[in-house]
Short mmCIF file of C-alpha atoms in Angstrom, two decimals:
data_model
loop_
_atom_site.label_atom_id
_atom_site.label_comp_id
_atom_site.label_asym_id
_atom_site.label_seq_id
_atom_site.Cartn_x
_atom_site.Cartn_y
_atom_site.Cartn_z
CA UNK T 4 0.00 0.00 0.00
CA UNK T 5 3.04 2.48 0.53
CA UNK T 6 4.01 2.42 -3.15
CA UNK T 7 0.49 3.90 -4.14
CA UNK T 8 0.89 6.21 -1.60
CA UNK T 9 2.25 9.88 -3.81
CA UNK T 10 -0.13 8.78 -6.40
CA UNK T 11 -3.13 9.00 -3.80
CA UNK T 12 -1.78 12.00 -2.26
CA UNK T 13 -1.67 13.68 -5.59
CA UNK T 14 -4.97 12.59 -6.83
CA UNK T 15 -6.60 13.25 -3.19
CA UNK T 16 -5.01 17.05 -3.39
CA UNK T 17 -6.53 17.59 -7.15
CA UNK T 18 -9.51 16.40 -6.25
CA UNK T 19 -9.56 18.50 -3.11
CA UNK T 20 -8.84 21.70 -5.10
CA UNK T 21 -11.42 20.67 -7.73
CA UNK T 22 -14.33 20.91 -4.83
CA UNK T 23 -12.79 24.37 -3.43
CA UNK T 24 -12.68 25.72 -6.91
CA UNK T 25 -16.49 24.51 -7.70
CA UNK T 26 -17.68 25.13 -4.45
CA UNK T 27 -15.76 27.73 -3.23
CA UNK T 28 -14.59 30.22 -6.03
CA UNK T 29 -13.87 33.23 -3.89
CA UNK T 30 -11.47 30.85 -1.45
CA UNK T 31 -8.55 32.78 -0.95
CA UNK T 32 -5.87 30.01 -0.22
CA UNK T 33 -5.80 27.55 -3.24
CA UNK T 34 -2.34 28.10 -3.22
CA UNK T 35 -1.94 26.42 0.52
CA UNK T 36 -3.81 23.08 -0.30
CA UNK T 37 -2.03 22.57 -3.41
CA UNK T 38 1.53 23.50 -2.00
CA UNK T 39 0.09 21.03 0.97
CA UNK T 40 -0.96 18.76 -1.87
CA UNK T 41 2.60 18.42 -3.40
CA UNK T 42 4.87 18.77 -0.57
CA UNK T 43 2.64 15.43 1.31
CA UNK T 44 4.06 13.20 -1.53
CA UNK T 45 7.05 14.65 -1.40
CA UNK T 46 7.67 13.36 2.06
CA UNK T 47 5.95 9.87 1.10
CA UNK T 48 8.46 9.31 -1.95
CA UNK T 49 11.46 10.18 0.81
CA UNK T 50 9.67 7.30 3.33
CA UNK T 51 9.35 4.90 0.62
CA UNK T 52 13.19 4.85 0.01
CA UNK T 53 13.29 2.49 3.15
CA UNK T 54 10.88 0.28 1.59
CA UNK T 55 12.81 -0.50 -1.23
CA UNK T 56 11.61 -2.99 -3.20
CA UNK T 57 7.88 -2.99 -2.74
CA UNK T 58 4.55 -4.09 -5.70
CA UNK T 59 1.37 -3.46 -5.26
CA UNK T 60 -1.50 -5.39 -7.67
CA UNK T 61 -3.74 -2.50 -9.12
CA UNK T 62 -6.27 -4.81 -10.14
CA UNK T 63 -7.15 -8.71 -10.08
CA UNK T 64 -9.40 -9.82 -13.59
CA UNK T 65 -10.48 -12.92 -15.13
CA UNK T 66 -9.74 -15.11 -17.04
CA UNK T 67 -6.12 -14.87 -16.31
CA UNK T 68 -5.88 -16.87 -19.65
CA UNK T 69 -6.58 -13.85 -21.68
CA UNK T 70 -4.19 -11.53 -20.58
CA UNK T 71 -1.59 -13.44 -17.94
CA UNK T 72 -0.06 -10.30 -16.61
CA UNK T 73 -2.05 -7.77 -14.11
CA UNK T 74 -1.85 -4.04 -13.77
CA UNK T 75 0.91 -3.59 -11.00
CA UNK T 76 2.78 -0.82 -8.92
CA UNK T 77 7.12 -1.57 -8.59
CA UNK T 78 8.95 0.70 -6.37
CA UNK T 79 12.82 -0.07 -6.62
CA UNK T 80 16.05 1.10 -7.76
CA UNK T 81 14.72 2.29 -11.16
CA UNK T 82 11.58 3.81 -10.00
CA UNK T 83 12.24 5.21 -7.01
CA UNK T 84 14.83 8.24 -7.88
CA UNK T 85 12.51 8.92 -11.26
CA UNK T 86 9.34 9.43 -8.61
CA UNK T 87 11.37 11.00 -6.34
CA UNK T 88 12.39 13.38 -8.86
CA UNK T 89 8.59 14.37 -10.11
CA UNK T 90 7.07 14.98 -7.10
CA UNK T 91 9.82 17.22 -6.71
CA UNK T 92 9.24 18.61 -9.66
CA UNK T 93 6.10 19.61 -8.79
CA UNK T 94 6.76 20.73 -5.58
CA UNK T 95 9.12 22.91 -7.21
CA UNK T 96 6.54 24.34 -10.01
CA UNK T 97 3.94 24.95 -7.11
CA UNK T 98 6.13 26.93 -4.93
CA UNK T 99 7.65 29.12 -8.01
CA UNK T 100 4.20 29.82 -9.40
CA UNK T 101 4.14 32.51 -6.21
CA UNK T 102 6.25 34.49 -8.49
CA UNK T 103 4.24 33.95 -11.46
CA UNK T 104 0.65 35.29 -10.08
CA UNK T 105 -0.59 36.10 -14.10
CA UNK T 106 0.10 32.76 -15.61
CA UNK T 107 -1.58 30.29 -12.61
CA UNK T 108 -5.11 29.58 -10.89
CA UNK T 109 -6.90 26.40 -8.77
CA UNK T 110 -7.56 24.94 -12.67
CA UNK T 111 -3.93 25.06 -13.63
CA UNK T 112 -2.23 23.60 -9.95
CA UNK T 113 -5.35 21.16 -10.01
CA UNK T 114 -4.01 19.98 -13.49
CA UNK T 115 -0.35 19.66 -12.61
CA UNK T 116 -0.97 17.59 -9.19
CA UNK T 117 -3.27 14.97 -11.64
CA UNK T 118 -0.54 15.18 -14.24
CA UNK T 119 2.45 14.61 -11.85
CA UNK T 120 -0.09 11.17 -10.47
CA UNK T 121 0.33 9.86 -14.12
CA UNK T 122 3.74 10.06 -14.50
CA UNK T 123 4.61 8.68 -10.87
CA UNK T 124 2.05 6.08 -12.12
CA UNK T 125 4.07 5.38 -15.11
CA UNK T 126 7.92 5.15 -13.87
CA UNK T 127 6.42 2.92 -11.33
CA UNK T 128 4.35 0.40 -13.49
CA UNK T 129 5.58 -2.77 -12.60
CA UNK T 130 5.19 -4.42 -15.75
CA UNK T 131 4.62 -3.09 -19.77
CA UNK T 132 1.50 -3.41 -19.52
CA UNK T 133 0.59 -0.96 -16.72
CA UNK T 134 3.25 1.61 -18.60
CA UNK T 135 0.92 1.41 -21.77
CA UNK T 136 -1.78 2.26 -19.64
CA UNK T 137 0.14 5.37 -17.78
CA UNK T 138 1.52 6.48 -21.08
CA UNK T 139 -2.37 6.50 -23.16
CA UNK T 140 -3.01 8.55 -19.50
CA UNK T 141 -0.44 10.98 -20.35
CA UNK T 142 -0.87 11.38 -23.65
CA UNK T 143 -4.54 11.99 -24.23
CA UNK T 144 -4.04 14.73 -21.20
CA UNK T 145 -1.05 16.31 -22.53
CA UNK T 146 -3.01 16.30 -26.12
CA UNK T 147 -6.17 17.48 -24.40
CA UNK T 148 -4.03 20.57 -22.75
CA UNK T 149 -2.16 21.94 -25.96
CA UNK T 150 -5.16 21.86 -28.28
CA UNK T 151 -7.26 24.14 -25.40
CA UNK T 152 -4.12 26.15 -26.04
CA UNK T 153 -3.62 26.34 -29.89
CA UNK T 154 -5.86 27.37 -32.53
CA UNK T 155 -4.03 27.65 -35.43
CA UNK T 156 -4.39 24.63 -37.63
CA UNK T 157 -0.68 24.00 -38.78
CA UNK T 158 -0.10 23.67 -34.54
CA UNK T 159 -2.70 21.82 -34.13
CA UNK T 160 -1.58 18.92 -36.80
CA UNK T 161 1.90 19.14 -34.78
CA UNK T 162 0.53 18.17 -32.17
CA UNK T 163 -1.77 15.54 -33.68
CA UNK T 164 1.17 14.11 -35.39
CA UNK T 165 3.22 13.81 -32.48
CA UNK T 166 0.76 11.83 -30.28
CA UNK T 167 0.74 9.67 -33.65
CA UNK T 168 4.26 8.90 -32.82
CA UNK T 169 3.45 8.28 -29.10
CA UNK T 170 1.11 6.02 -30.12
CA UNK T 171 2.90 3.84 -32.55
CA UNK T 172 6.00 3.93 -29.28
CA UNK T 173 2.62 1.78 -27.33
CA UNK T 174 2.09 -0.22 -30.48
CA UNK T 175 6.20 -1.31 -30.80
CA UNK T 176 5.30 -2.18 -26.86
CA UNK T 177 2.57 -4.60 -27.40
CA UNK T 178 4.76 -5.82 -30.11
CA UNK T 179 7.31 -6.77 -27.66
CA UNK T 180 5.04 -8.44 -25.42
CA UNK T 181 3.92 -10.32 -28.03
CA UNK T 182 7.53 -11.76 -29.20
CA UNK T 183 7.84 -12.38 -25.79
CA UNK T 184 4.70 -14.73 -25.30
CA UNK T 185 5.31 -16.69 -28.64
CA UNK T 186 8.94 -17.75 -26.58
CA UNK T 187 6.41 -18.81 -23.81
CA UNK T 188 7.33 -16.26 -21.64
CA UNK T 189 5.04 -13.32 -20.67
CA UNK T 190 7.25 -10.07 -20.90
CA UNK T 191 8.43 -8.64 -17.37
CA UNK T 192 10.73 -6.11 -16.49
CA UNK T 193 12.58 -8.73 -14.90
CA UNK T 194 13.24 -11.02 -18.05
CA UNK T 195 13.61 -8.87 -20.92
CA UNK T 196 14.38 -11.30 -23.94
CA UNK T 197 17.17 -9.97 -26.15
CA UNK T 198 14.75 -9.59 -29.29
CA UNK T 199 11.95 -7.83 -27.26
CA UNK T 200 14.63 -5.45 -26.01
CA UNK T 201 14.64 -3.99 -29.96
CA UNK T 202 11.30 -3.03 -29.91
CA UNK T 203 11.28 -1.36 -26.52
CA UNK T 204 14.45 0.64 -26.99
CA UNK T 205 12.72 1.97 -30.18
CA UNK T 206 9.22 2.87 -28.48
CA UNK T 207 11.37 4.78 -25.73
CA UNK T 208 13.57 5.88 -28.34
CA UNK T 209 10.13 7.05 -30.46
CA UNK T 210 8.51 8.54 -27.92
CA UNK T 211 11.39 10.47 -27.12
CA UNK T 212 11.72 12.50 -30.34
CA UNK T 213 15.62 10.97 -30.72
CA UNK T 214 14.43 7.81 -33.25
CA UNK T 215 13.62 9.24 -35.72
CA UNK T 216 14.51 13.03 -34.85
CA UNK T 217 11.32 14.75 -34.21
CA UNK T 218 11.85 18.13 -33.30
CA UNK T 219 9.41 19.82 -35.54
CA UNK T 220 6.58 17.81 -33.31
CA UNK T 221 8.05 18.43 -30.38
CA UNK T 222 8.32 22.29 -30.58
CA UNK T 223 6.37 23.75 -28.31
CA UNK T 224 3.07 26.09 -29.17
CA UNK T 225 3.43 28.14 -26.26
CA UNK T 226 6.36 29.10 -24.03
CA UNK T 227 5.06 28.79 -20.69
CA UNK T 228 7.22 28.02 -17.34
CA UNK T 229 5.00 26.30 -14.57
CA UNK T 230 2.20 23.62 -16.06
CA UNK T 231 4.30 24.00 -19.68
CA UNK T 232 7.28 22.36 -17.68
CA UNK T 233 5.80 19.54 -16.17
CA UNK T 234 3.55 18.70 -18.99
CA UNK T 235 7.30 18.91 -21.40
CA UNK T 236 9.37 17.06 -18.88
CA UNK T 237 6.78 14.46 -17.29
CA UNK T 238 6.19 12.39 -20.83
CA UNK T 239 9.93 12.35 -21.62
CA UNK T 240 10.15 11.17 -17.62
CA UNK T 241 7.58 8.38 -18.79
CA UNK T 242 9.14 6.74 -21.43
CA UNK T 243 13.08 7.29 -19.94
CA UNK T 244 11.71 4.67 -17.47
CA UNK T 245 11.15 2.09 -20.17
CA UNK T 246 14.57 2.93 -21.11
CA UNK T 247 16.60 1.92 -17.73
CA UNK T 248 14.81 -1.33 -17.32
CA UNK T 249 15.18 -2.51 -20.87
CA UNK T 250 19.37 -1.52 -20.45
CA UNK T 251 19.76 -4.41 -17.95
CA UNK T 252 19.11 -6.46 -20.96
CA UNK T 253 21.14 -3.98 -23.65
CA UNK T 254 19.98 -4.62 -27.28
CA UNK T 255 21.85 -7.39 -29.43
CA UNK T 256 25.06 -6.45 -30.92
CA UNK T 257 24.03 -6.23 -34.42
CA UNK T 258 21.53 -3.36 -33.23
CA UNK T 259 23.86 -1.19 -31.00
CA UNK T 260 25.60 0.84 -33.82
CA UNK T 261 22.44 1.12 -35.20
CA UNK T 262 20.84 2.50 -32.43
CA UNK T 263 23.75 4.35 -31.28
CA UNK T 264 24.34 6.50 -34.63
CA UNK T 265 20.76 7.75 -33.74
CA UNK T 266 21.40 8.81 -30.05
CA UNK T 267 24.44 10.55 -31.04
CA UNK T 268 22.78 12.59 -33.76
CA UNK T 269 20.51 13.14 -31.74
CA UNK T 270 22.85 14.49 -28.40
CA UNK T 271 24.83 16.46 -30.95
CA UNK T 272 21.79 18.13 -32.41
CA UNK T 273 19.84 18.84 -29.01
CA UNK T 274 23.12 19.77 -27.58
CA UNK T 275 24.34 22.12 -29.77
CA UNK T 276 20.50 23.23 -30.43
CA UNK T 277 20.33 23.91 -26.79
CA UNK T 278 23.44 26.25 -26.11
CA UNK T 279 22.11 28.33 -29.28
CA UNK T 280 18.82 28.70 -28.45
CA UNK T 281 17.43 32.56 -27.74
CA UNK T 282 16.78 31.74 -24.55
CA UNK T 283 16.14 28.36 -22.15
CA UNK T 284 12.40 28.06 -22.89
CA UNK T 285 12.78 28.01 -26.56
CA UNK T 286 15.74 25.83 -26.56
CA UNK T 287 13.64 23.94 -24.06
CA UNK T 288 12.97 20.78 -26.52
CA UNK T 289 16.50 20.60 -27.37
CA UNK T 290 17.58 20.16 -23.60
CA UNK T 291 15.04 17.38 -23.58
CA UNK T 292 16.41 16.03 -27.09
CA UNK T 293 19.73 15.80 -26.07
CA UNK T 294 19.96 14.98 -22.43
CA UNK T 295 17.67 11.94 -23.56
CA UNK T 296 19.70 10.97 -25.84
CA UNK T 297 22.58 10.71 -23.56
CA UNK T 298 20.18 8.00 -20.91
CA UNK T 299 19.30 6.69 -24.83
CA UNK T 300 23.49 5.75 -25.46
CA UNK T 301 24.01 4.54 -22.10
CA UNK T 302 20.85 2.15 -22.63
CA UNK T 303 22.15 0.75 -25.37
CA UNK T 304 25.46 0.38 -23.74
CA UNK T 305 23.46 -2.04 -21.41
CA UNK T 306 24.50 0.80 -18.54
CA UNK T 307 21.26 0.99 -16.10
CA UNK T 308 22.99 3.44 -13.80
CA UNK T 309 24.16 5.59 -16.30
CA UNK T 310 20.81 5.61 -18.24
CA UNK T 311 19.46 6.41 -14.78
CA UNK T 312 21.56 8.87 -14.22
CA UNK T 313 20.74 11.08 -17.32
CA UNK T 314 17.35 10.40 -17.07
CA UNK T 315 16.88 12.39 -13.49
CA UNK T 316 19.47 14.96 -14.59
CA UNK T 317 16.79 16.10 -17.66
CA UNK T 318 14.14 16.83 -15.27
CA UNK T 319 16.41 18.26 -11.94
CA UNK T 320 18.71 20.46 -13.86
CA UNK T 321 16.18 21.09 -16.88
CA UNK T 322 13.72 22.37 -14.06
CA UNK T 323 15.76 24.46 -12.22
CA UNK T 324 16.28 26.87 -15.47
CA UNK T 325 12.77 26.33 -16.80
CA UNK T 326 10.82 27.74 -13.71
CA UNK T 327 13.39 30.64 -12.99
CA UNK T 328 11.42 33.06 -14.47
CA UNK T 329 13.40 35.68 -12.05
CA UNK T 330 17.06 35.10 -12.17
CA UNK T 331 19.05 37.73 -10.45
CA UNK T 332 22.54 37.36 -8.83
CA UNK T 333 21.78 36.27 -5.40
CA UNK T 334 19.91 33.04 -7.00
CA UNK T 335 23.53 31.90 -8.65
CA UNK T 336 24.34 29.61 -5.97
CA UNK T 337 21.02 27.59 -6.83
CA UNK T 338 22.21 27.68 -10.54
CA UNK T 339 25.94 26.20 -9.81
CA UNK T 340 24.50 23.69 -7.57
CA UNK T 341 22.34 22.49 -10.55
CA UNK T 342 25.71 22.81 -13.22
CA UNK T 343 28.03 21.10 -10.54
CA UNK T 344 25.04 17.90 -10.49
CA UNK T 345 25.05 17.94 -14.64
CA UNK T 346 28.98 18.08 -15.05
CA UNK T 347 29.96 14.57 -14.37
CA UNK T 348 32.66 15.17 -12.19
CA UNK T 349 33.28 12.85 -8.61
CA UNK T 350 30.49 13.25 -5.91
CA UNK T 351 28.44 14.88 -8.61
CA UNK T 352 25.22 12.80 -9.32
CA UNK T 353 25.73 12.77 -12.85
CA UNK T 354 29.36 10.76 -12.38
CA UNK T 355 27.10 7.68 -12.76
CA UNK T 356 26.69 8.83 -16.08
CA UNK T 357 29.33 8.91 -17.22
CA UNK T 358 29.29 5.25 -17.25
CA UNK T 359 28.08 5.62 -20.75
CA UNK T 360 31.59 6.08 -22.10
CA UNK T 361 32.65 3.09 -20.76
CA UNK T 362 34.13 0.46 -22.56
CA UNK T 363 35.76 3.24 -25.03
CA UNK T 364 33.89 3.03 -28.80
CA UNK T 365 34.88 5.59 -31.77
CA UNK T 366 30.89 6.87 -31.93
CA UNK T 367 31.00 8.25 -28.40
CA UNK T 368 33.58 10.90 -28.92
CA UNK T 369 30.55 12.61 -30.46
CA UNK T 370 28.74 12.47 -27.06
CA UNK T 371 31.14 14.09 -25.41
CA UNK T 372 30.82 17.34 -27.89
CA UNK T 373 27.03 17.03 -27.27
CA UNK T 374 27.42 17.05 -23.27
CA UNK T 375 29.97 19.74 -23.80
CA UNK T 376 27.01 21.55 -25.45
CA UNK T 377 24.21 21.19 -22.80
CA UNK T 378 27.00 22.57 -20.35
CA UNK T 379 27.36 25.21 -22.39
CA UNK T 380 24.27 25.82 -22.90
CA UNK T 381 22.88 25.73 -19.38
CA UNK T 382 25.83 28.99 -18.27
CA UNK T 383 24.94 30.80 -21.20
CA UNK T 384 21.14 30.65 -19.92
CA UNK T 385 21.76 30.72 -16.33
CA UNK T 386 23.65 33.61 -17.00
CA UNK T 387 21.14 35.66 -18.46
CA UNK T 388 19.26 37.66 -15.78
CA UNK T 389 15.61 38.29 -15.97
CA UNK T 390 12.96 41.06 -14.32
CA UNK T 391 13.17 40.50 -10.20
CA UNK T 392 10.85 39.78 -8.18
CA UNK T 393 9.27 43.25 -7.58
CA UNK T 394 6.37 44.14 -5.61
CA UNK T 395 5.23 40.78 -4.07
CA UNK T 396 5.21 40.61 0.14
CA UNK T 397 8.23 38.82 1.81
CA UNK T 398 6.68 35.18 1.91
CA UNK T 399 7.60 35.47 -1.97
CA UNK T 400 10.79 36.19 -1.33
CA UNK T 401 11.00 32.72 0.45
CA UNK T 402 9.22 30.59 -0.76
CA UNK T 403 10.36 31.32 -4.38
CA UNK T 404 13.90 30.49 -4.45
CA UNK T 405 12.93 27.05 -1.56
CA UNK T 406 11.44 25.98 -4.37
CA UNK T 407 14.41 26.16 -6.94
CA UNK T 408 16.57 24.77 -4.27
CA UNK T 409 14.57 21.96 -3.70
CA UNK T 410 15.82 20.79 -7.14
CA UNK T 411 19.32 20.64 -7.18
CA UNK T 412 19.20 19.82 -3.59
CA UNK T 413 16.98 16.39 -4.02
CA UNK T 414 19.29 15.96 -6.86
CA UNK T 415 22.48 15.81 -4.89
CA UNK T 416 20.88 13.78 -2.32
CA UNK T 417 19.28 11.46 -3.90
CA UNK T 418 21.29 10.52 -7.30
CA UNK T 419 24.37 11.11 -5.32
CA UNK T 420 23.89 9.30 -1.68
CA UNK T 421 20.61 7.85 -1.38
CA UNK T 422 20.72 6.51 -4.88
CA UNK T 423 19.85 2.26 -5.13
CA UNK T 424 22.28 0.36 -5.97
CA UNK T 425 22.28 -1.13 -10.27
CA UNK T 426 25.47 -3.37 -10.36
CA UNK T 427 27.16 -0.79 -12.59
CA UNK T 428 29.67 -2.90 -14.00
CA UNK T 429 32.70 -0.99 -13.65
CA UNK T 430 33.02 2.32 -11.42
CA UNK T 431 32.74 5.69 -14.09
CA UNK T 432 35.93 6.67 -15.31
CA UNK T 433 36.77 10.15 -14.45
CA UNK T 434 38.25 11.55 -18.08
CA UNK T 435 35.40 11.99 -19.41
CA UNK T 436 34.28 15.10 -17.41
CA UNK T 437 37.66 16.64 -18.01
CA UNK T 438 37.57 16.36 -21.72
CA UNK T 439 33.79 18.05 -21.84
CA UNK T 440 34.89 20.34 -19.52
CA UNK T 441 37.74 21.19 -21.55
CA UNK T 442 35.68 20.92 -24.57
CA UNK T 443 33.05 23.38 -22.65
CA UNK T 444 35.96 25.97 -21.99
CA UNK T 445 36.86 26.45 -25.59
CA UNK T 446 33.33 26.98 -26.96
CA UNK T 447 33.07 29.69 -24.41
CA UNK T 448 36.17 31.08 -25.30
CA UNK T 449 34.89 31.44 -28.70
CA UNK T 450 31.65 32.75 -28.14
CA UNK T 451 33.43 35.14 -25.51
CA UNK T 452 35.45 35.83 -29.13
CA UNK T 453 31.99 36.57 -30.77
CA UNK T 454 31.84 32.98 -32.46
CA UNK T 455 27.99 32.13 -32.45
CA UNK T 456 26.12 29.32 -33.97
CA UNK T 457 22.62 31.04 -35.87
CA UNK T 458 19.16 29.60 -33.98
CA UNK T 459 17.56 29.62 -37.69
CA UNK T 460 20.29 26.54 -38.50
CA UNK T 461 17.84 24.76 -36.26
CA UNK T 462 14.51 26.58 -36.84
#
């Protein structure tokens, strides 16, 4: 019962603010119950780190003949640091929303407490079946949200085509399952056959805008910070999952330099994409893009802890730009704290990743220019100071920047010293940090020199 316990607390607090907003329009503290709402889970997903691994059966039907696998709940290693990181997430876009009074209401925190219960739904589904069910959750939601928010046609049949792709990433799933069952063997997360791996590292890969590259449907129809973050970052969150579990299998040899040419055109592309984007919400689907295809390479690589590691590093470190709509100088320290967790150096959380170089192949050189990139591009938009907070009362002032801390804080914690243990084969070596850190220094150096890269190149 513990492992459905953030997904009750989230659905309890949406439904909660549902009644007050029907009921009670004129209520004056929506903003409590859903902070109250978030930060309840929050504490739940920290409790049920000592419960490590737990299941929980959704649902019990008959005849077990017709479908042998039930809808089930799995919190462990893989699913416990991505849940961890989207309540978080949450937490964080309910307490910065206090510093972006215009752009929220009871309807929009309702929405992003009932969208934050999907995605904890889906990194914890126990089996591929219950994932197919959280992802068709997401995705009509997510489709049902942009289209209230686009009217232009040629937007619209974006976003129409995209959920296309999402849906043929469900259809490559069922595929797998079948494969599985005509070995004899229903398809767990646990026994991942080889040739079933294929098709699941290509519906993550699908979903994820990296196989093919699908950045045109991806592109977002309006730049917003709060409920636009969590509704970009929670999907991606959803499907990463699929990702971490299939890499304890890995994909069969004749498929990895397949696969891998496509994550590292897609890590250059988002990378590069990302540090010359205007600003960090329209370079937004690039960070997405390319820090996914970095947990993409190390899945491939058969590297669970690295693919892990990535995969909390796009929402934690994404986040903490995304929701700073006011950046000034004495919110710096929360922006190196989220640079020192995405650099890959010792004690940072992303030094797991860097498990992805390892054992040395010619094709990953080109990952390190694309991690070189995101680095790059996350100073160049930390950086870059925005309107202060001006006018609000002195609550603001503290409750705003708790909630960026809370991201690169959980981070730290979590991916760095609370994080399970995956068997990663071989500890991380170390050079790779120090050549995209190098890498990183001479790109700014040039751009320092004027040297820029034109945003229309990726228009």
């Amino acid at each position: 019962m513990l492992t459905l316990l953030p997904i009750l607390l989230l659905l309890l607090a949406a439904a909660a603010l549902a009644l007050l907003g029907w009921l009670r329009p004129k209520f004056t503290y929506h903003w409590l119950v859903a902070a109250g709402g978030a930060f309840l889970p929050w504490v739940g997903a920290w409790v049920l780190r000592s419960r490590l691994p737990t299941t929980h059966v959704l649902s019990l039907w008959e005849p077990h003949e017709l479908l042998p696998m039930l809808p089930e709940l799995l919190a462990d290693a893989v699913s416990w640091p991505l849940s961890l990181a989207l309540v978080t997430l949450c937490l964080g876009v309910i307490f910065t929303d206090v510093g972006r009074a215009s752009e929220t209401s009871w309807t929009v925190w309702t929405g992003d407490l009932g969208i934050t219960a999907l995605g904890v739904l889906a990194v914890m589904a126990g089996n591929p079946l219950t994932l197919i069910m959280a992802w068709t959750l997401i995705d009509v939601l997510k489709v049902v949200i942009l289209l209230r928010q686009v009217e232009d046609r040629s937007t619209r049949r974006r976003v129409i085509a995209f959920f296309s792709a999402n849906t043929l990433g469900i259809m490559l799933v069922f595929w797998a399952m079948m494969d599985s069952l005509r070995s004899g063997t229903p398809l767990t997360f646990n026994n991942v056959p080889s040739s079933s791996a294929v098709f699941l590292i290509a519906a993550a890969g699908l979903r994820l805008g990296a196989l093919p590259l699908q950045v045109a449907f991806l592109r977002e129809p309006h730049q917003k910070r709060g409920q636009g973050t969590l509704i970009h970052l929670i999907p991606p969150a959803a499907s990463l999952v699929l990702l971490v579990r299939t890499a304890q299998t890995g994909v069969p040899q004749a498929w990895e330099s397949i696969f891998l040419v496509f994550a590292v055109g897609a890590g250059v592309f988002g990378g590069i994409a990302w540090a010359g984007a205007r600003d960090e919400l329209n370079g937004r689907v690039y960070w997405m893009v390319g820090v996914s295809a970095m947990a993409f390479a190390a899945a491939i690589r058969s590297q669970p802890a690295a693919a892990l590691s990535w995969s909390v590093t796009l929402i934690y470190s994404g986040a903490v730009l995304f929701l700073a709509s006011a950046r000034e100088r004495r919110f710096l320290l929360i922006g190196l704290l989220a640079l020192f967790n995405l650099s890959s150096l010792p004690f940072s959380p992303t030094f797991t990743g860097a498990g992805l170089y390892s054992p040395f192949n010619l094709l990953i050189v080109f990952l390190l220019v694309a991690q070189a990139a995101l680095l790059i591009g996350f100073v160049k938009h930390m950086l870059t100071e925005t309107a202060p907070l001006a006018g609000v009362e002195r609550w603001v002032l503290l409750i705003y920047p708790l909630g960026l801390t809370l991201l690169p804080a959980t981070h730290l914690v979590a991916g760095n010293w609370l994080l399970p243990d995956l068997g990663a084969p071989t500890p991380p070596p170390t050079w790779p940090s120090l050549v995209v850190l190098g890498l990183a220094l001479i790109v700014g150096l040039l751009a320092w020199r004027g040297v820029r890269v034109p945003e229309r190149v990726f228009s």
